[in-house]
PDB file of C-alpha atoms and ligand atoms in Angstrom:
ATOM      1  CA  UNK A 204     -18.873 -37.445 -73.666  1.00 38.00           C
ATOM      2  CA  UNK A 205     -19.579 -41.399 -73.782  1.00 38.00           C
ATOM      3  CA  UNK A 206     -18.730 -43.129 -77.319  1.00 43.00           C
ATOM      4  CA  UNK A 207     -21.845 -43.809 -78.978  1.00 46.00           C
ATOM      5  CA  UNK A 208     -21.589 -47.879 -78.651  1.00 52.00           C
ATOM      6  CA  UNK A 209     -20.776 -47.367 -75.144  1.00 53.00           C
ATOM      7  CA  UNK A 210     -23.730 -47.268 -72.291  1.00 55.00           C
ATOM      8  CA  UNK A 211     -24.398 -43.680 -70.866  1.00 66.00           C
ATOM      9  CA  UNK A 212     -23.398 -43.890 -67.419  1.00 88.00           C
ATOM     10  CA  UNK A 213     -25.553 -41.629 -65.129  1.00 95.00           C
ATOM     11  CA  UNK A 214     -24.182 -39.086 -63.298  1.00 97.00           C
ATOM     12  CA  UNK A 215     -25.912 -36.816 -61.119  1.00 98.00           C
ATOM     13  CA  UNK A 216     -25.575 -33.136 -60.680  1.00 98.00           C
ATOM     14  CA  UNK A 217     -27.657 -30.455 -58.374  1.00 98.00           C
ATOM     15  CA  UNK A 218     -26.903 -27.087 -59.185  1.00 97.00           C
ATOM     16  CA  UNK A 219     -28.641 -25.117 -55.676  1.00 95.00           C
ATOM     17  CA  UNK A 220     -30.381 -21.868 -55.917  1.00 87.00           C
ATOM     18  CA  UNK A 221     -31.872 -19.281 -53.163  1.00 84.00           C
ATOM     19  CA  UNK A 222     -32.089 -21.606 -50.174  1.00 85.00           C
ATOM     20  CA  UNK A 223     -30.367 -24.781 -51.544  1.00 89.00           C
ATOM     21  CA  UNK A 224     -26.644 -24.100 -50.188  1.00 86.00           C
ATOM     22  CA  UNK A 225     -26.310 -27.773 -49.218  1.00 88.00           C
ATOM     23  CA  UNK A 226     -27.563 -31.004 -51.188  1.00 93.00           C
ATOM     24  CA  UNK A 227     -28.391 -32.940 -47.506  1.00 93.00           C
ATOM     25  CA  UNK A 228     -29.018 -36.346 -49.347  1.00 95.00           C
ATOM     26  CA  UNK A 229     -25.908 -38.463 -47.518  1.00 95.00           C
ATOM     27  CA  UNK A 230     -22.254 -37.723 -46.464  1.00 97.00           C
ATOM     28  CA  UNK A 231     -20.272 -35.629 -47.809  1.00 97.00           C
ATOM     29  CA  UNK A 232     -17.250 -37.528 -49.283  1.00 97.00           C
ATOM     30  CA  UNK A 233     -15.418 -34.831 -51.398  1.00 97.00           C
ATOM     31  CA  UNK A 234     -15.644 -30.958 -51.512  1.00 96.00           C
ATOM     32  CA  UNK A 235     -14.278 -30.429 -54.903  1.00 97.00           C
ATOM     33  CA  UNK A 236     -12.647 -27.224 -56.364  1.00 97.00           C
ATOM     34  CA  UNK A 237     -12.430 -27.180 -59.917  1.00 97.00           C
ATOM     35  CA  UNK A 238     -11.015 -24.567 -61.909  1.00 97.00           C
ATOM     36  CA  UNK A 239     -11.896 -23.747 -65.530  1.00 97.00           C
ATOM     37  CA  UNK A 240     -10.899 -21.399 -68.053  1.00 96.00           C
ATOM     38  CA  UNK A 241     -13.454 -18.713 -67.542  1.00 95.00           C
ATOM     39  CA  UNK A 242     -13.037 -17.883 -63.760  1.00 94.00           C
ATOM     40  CA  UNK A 243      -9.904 -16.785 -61.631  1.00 93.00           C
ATOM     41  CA  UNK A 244     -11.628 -18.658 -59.066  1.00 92.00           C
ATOM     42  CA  UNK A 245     -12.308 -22.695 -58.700  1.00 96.00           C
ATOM     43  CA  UNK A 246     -15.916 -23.826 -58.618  1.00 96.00           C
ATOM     44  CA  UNK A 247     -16.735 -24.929 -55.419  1.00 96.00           C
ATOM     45  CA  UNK A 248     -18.932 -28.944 -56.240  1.00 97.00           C
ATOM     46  CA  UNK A 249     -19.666 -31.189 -53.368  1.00 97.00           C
ATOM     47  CA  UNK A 250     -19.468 -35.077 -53.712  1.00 98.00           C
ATOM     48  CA  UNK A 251     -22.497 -36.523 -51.784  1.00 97.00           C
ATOM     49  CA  UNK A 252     -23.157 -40.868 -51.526  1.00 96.00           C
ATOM     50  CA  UNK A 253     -26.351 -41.681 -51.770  1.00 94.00           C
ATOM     51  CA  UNK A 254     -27.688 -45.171 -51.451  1.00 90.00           C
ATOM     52  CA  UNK A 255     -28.109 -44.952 -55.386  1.00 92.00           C
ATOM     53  CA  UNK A 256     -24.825 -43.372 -55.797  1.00 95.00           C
ATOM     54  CA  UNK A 257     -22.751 -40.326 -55.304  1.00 97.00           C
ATOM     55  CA  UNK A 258     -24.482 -37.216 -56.203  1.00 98.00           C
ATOM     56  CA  UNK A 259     -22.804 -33.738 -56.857  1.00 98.00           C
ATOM     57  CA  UNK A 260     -23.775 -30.165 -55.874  1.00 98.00           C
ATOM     58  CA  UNK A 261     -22.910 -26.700 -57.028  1.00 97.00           C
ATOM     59  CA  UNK A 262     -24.177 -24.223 -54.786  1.00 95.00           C
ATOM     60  CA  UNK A 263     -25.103 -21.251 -57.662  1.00 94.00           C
ATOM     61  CA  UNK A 264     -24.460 -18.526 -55.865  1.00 89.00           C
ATOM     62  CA  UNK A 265     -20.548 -19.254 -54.925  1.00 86.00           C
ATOM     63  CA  UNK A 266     -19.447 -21.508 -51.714  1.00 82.00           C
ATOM     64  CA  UNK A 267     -20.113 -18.365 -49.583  1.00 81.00           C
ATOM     65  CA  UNK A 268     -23.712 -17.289 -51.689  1.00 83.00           C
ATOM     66  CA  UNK A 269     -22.249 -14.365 -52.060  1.00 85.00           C
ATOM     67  CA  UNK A 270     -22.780 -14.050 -56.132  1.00 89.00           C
ATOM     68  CA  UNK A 271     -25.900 -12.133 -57.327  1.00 88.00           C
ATOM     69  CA  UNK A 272     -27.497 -13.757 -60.094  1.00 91.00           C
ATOM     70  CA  UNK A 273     -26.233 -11.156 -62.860  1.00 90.00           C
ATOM     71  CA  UNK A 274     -22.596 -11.611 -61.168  1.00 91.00           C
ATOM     72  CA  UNK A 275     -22.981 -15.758 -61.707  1.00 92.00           C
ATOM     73  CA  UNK A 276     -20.311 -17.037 -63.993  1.00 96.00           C
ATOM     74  CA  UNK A 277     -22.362 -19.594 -65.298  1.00 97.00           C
ATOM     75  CA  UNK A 278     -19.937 -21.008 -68.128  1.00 97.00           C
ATOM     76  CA  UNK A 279     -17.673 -21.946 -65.151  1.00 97.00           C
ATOM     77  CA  UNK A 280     -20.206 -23.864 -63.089  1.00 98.00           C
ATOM     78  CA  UNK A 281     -21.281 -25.694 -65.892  1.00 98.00           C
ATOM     79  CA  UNK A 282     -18.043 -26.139 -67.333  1.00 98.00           C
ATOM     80  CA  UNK A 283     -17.195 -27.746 -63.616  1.00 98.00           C
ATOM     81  CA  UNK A 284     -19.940 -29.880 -63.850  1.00 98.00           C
ATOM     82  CA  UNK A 285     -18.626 -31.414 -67.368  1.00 98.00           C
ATOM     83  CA  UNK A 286     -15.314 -31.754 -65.928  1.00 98.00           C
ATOM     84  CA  UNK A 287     -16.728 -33.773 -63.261  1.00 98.00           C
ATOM     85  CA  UNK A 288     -18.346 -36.115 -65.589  1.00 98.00           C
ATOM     86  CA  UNK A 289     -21.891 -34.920 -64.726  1.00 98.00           C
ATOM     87  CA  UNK A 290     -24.318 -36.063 -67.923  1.00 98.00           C
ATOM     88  CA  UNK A 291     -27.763 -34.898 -66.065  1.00 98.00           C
ATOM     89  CA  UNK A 292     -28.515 -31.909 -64.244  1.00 98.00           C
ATOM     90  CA  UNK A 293     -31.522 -30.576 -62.112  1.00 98.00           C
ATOM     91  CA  UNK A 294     -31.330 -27.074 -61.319  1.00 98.00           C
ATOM     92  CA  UNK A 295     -33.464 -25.583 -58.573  1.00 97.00           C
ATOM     93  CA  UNK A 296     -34.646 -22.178 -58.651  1.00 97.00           C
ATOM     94  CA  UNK A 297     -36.565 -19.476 -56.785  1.00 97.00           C
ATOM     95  CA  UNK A 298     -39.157 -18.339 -58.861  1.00 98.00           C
ATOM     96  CA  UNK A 299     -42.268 -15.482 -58.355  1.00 98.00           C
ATOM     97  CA  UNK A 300     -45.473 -16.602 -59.548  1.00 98.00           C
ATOM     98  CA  UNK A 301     -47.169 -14.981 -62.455  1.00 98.00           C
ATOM     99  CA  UNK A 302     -49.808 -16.759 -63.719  1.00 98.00           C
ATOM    100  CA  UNK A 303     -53.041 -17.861 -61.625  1.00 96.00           C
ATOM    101  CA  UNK A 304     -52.034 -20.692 -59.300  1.00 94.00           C
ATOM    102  CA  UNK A 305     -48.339 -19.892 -59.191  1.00 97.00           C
ATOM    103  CA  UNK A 306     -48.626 -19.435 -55.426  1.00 97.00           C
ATOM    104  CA  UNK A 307     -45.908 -19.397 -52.781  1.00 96.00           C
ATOM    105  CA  UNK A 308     -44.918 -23.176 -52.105  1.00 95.00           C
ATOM    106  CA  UNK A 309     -46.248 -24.742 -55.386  1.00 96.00           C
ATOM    107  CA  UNK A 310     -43.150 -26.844 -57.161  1.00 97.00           C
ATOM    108  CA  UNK A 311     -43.415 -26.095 -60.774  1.00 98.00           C
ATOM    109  CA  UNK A 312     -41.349 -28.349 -64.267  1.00 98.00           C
ATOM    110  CA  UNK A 313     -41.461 -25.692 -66.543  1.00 98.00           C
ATOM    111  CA  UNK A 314     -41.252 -26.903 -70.064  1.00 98.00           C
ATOM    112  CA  UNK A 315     -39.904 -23.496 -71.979  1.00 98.00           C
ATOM    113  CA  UNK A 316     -38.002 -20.468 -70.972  1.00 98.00           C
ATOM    114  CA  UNK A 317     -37.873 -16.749 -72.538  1.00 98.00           C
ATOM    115  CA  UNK A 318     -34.677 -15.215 -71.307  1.00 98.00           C
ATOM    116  CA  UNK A 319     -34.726 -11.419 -70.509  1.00 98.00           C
ATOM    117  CA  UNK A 320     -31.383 -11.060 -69.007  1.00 98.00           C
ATOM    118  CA  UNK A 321     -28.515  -9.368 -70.557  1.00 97.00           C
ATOM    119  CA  UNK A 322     -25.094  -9.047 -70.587  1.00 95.00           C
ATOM    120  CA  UNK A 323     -24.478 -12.246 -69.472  1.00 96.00           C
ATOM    121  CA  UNK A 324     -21.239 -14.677 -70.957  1.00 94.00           C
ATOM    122  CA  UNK A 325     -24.089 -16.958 -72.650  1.00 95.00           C
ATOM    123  CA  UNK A 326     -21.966 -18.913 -74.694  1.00 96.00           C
ATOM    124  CA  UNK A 327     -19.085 -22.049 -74.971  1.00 94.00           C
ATOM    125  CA  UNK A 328     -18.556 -20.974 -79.101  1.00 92.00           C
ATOM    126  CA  UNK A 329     -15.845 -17.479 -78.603  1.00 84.00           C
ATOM    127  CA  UNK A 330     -13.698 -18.616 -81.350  1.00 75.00           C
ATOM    128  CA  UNK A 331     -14.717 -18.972 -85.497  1.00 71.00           C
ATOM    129  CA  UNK A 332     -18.057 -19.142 -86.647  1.00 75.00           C
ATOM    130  CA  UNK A 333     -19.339 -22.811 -87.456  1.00 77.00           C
ATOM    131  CA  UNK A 334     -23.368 -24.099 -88.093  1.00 76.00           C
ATOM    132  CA  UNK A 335     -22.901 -26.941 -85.129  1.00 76.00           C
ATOM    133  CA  UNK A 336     -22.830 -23.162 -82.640  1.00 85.00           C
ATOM    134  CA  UNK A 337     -26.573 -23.049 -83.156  1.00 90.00           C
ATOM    135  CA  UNK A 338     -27.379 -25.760 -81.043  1.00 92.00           C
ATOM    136  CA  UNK A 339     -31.567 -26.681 -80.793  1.00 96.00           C
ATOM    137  CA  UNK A 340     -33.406 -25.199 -78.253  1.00 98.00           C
ATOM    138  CA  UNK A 341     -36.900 -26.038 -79.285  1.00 98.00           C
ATOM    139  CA  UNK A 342     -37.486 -27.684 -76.155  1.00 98.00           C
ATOM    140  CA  UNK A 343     -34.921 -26.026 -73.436  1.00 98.00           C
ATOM    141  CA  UNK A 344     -35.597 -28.821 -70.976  1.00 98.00           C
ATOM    142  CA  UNK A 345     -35.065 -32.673 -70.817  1.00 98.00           C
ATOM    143  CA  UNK A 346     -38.246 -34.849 -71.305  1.00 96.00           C
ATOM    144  CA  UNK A 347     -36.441 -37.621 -69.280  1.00 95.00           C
ATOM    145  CA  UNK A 348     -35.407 -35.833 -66.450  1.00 97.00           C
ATOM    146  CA  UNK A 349     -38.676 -33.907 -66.308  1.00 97.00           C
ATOM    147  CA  UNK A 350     -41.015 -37.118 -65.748  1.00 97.00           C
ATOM    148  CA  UNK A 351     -38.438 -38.353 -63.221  1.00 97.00           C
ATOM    149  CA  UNK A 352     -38.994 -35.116 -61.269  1.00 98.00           C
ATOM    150  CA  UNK A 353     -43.021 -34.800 -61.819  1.00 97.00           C
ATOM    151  CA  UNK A 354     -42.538 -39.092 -60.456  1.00 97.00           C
ATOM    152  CA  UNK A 355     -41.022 -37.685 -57.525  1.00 97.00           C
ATOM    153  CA  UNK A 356     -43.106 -35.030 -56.960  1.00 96.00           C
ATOM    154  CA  UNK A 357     -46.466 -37.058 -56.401  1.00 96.00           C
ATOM    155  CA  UNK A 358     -44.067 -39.505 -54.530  1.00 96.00           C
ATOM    156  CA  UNK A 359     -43.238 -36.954 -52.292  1.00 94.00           C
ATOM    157  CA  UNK A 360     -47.013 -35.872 -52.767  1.00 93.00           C
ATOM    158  CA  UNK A 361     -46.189 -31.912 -53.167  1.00 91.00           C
ATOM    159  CA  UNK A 362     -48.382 -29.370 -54.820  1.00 86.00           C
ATOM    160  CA  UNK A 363     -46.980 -28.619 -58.310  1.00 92.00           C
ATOM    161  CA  UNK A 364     -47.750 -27.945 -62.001  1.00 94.00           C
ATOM    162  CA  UNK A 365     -46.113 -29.471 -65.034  1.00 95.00           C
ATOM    163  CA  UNK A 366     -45.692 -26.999 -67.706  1.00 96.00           C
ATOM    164  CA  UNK A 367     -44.635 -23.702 -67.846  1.00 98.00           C
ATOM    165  CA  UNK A 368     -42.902 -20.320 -69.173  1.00 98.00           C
ATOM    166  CA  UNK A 369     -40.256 -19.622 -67.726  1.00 98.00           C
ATOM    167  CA  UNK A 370     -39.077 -16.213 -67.891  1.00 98.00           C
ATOM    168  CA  UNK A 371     -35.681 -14.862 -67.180  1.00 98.00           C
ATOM    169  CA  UNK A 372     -35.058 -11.020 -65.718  1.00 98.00           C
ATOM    170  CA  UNK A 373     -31.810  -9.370 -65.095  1.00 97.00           C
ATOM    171  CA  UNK A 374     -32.012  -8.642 -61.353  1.00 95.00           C
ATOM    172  CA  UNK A 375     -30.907  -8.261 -59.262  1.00 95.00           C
ATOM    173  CA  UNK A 376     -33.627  -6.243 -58.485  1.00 96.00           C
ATOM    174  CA  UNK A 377     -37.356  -7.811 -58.662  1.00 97.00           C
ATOM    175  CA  UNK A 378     -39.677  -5.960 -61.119  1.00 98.00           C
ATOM    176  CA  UNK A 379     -41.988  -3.709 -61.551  1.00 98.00           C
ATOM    177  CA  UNK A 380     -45.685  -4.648 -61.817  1.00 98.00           C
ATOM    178  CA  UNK A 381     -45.723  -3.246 -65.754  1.00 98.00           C
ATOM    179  CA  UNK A 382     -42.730  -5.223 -66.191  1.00 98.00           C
ATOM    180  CA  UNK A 383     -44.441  -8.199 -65.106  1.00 98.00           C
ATOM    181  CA  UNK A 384     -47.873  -7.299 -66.754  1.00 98.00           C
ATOM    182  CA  UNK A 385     -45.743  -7.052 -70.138  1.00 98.00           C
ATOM    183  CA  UNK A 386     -43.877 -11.063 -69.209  1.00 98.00           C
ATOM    184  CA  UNK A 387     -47.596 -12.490 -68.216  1.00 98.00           C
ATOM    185  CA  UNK A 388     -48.736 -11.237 -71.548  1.00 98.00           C
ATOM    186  CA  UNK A 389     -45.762 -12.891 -73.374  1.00 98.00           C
ATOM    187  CA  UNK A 390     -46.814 -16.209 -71.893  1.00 98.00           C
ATOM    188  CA  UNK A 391     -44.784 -16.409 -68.845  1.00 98.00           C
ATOM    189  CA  UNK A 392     -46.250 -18.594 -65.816  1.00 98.00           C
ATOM    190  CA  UNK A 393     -42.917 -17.858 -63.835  1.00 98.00           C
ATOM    191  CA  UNK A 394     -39.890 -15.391 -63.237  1.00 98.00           C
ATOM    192  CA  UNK A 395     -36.709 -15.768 -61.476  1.00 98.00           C
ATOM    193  CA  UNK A 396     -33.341 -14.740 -62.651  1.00 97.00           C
ATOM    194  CA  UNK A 397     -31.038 -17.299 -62.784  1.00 97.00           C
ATOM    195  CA  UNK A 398     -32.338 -20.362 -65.185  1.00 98.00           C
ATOM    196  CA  UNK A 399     -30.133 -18.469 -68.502  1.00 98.00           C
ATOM    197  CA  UNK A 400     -27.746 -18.568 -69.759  1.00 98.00           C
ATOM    198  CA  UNK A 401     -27.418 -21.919 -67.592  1.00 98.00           C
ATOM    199  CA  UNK A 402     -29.905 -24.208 -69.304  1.00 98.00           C
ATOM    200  CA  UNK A 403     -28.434 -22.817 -72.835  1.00 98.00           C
ATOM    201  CA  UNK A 404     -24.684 -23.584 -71.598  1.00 98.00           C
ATOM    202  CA  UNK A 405     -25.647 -27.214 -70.349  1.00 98.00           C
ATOM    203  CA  UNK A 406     -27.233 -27.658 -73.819  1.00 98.00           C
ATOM    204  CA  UNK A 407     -23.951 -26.343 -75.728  1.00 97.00           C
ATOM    205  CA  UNK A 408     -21.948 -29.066 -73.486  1.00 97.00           C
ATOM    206  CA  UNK A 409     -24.620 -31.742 -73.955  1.00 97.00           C
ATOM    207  CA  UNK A 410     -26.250 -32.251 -70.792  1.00 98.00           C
ATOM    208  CA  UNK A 411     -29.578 -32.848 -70.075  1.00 98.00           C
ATOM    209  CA  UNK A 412     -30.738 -30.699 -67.588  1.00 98.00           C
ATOM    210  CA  UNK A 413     -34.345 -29.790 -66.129  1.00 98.00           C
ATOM    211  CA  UNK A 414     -35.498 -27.098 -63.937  1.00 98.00           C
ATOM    212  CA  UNK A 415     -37.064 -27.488 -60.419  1.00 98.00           C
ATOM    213  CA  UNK A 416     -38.581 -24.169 -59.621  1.00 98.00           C
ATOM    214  CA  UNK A 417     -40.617 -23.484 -56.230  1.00 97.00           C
ATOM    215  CA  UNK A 418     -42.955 -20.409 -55.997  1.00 97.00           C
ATOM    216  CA  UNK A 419     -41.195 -18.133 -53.101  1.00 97.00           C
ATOM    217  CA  UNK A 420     -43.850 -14.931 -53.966  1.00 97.00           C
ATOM    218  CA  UNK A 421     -46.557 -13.895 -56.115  1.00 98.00           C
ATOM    219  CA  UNK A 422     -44.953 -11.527 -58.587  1.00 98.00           C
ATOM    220  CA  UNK A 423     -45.110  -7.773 -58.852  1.00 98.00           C
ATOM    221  CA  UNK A 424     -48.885  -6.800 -59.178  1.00 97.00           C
ATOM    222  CA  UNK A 425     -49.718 -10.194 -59.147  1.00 97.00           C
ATOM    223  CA  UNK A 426     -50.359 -10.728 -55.236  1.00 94.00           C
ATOM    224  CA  UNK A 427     -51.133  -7.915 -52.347  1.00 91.00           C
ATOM    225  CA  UNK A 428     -48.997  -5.195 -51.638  1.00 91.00           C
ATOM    226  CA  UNK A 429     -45.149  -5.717 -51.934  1.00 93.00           C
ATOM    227  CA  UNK A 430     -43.158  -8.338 -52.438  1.00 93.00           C
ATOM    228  CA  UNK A 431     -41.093  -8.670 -48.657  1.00 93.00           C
ATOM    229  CA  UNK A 432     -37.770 -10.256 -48.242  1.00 93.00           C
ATOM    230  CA  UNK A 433     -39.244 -11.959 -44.985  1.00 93.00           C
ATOM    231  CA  UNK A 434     -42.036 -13.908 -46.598  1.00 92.00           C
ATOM    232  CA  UNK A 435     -39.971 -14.689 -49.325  1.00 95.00           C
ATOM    233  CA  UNK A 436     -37.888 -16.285 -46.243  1.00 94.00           C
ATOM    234  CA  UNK A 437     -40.200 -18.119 -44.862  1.00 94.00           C
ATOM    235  CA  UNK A 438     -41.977 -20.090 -48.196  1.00 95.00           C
ATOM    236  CA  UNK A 439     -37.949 -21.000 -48.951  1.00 94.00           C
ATOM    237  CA  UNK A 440     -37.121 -22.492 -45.699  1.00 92.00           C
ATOM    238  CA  UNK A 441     -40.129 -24.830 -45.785  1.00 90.00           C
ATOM    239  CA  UNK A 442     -39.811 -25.682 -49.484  1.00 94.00           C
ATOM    240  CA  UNK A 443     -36.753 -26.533 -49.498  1.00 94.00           C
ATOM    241  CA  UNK A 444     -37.159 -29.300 -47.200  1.00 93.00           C
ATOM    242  CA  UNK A 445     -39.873 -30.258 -49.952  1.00 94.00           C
ATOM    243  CA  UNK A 446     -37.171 -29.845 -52.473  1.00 96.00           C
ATOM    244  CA  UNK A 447     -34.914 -31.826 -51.063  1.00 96.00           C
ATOM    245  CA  UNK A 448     -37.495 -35.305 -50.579  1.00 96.00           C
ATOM    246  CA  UNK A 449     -38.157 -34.710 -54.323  1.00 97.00           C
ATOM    247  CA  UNK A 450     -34.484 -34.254 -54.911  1.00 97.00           C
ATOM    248  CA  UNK A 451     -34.095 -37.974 -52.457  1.00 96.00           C
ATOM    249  CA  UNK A 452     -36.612 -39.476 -54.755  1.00 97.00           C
ATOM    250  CA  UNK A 453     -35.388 -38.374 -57.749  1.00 97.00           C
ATOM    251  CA  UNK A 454     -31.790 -39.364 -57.549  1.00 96.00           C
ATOM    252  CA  UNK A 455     -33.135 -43.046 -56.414  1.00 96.00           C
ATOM    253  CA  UNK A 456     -35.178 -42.996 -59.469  1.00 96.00           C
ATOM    254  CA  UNK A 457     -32.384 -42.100 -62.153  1.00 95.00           C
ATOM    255  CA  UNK A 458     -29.647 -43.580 -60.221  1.00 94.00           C
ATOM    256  CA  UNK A 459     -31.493 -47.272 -59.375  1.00 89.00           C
ATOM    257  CA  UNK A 460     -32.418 -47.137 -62.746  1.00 75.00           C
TER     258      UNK A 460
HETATM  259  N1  HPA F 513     -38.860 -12.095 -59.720  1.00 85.67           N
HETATM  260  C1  HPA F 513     -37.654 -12.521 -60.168  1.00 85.67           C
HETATM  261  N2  HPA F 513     -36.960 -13.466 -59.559  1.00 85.67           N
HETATM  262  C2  HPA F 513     -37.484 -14.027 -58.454  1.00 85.67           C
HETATM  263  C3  HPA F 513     -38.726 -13.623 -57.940  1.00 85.67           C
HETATM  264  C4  HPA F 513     -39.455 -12.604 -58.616  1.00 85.67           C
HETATM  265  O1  HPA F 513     -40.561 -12.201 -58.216  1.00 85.67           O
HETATM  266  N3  HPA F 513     -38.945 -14.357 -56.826  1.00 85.67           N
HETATM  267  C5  HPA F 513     -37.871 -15.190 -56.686  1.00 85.67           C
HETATM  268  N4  HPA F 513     -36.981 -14.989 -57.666  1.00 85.67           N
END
């Protein structure tokens, strides 16, 4: 972490969910492997230049998105990140729509998350017990990088809606429509199952991080008849595109900046 009479200096991190296996922005000028102390494996992070400046990207699911979301060992990829010198993250995720007007395609900046999931390594603090472990989560996501995004957004001139629950299931099955009567009723506009522990673990390290989440499905209940892997497809491969102008925009913004 920067000094605090030194400058921040910016740098950029993707992490890539369903869809998002490669950033796309500008060449790729290193494929790094980084290993940490809580994997056997490196963490696969690509180097990409930008025009603004390099940008990196950790595909989520493993180089070979081959990791289900309860399988992700988020403390490594985030750990990777820090070891990189990343300071600001945007994280895209898959989500299902909950609430009226989450439909397939709309982006979505949620500002708060409930996490559901369990048994998950959700934590940097293993050792002694200490008061600076219960790090403030009052607002999960960061203000700055949030207006940059919703900037980008109408620059890119996307559907989307500022604001938001985000809730967090185990997977990696979808849910059941009680299930998702009993999250809508909690206050959730959005599900997905990957955005904790990740946005707590960023926090613990100190990095501001924000989450992009496109609607891929109405949730369970929530739209007509079941939820199918092929229309799920089919909303991803076009957002994404979407995802990645915003993403163009957005590094520009932060990076220029
Ligand atoms: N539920 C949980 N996670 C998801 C969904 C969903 O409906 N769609 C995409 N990720």
């Amino acid at each position: 972490m920067p000094t605090s009479n030194q400058p921040e200096v910016l740098r950029l991190a993707v992490i890539g969910g369903s869809g998002l296996y490669r950033l796309g922005l500008g060449p790729v000028i290193a494929t790094h492997q980084i290993a940490t102390p809580w994997a056997a494996q490196p963490v696969c992070v690509i180097e990409e230049q930008t025009a603004a400046g390099n940008v990196l990207f950790l595909p989520r699911h493993g180089e070979h998105h081959t990791l289900a979301p309860h399988r992700i060992n988020y403390r490594a990829n985030v750990g990777a990140l820090q070891t990189l010198g990343a300071t600001h993250v945007i994280a895209i995720n898959a989500v299902g729509g909950i609430s009226p007007g989450m439909i397939p395609g709309r982006l979505v900046l949620p500002d708060q998350v409930i996490d559901y999931s369990y048994g998950r390594d959700h934590t940097f603090f293993t050792e002694q017990h200490s008061l600076a472990h219960h790090i403030d989560f009052t607002n999960p996501f960061d203000l700055l990088l949030r207006e940059r995004l919703a900037a980008s957004i109408k620059l890119a001139r996307m559907e989307y809606r500022i604001g938001g629950v985000y809730g967090c299931t185990q997977g990696p099955r979808l849910e059941t429509a009680a299930e998702i009567r009993r999250l809508y009723r909690d206050g959730c506009d959005i599900v997905g199952m990957t955005g904790m522990p990740e946005a707590a673990l960023a926090r613990e390290l100190g990095l501001r991080y924000a989450m992009l989440a496109l609607v891929v499905n109405r949730a369970a209940g929530m739209g007509v008849g079941d939820i199918t892997l092929d229309d799920i497809k089919a909303v991803l491969q076009q957002g994404v595109d979407g995802i990645r102008v915003v993403l163009g925009h957005c590094s520009t913004l932060l990076l220029a900046s």
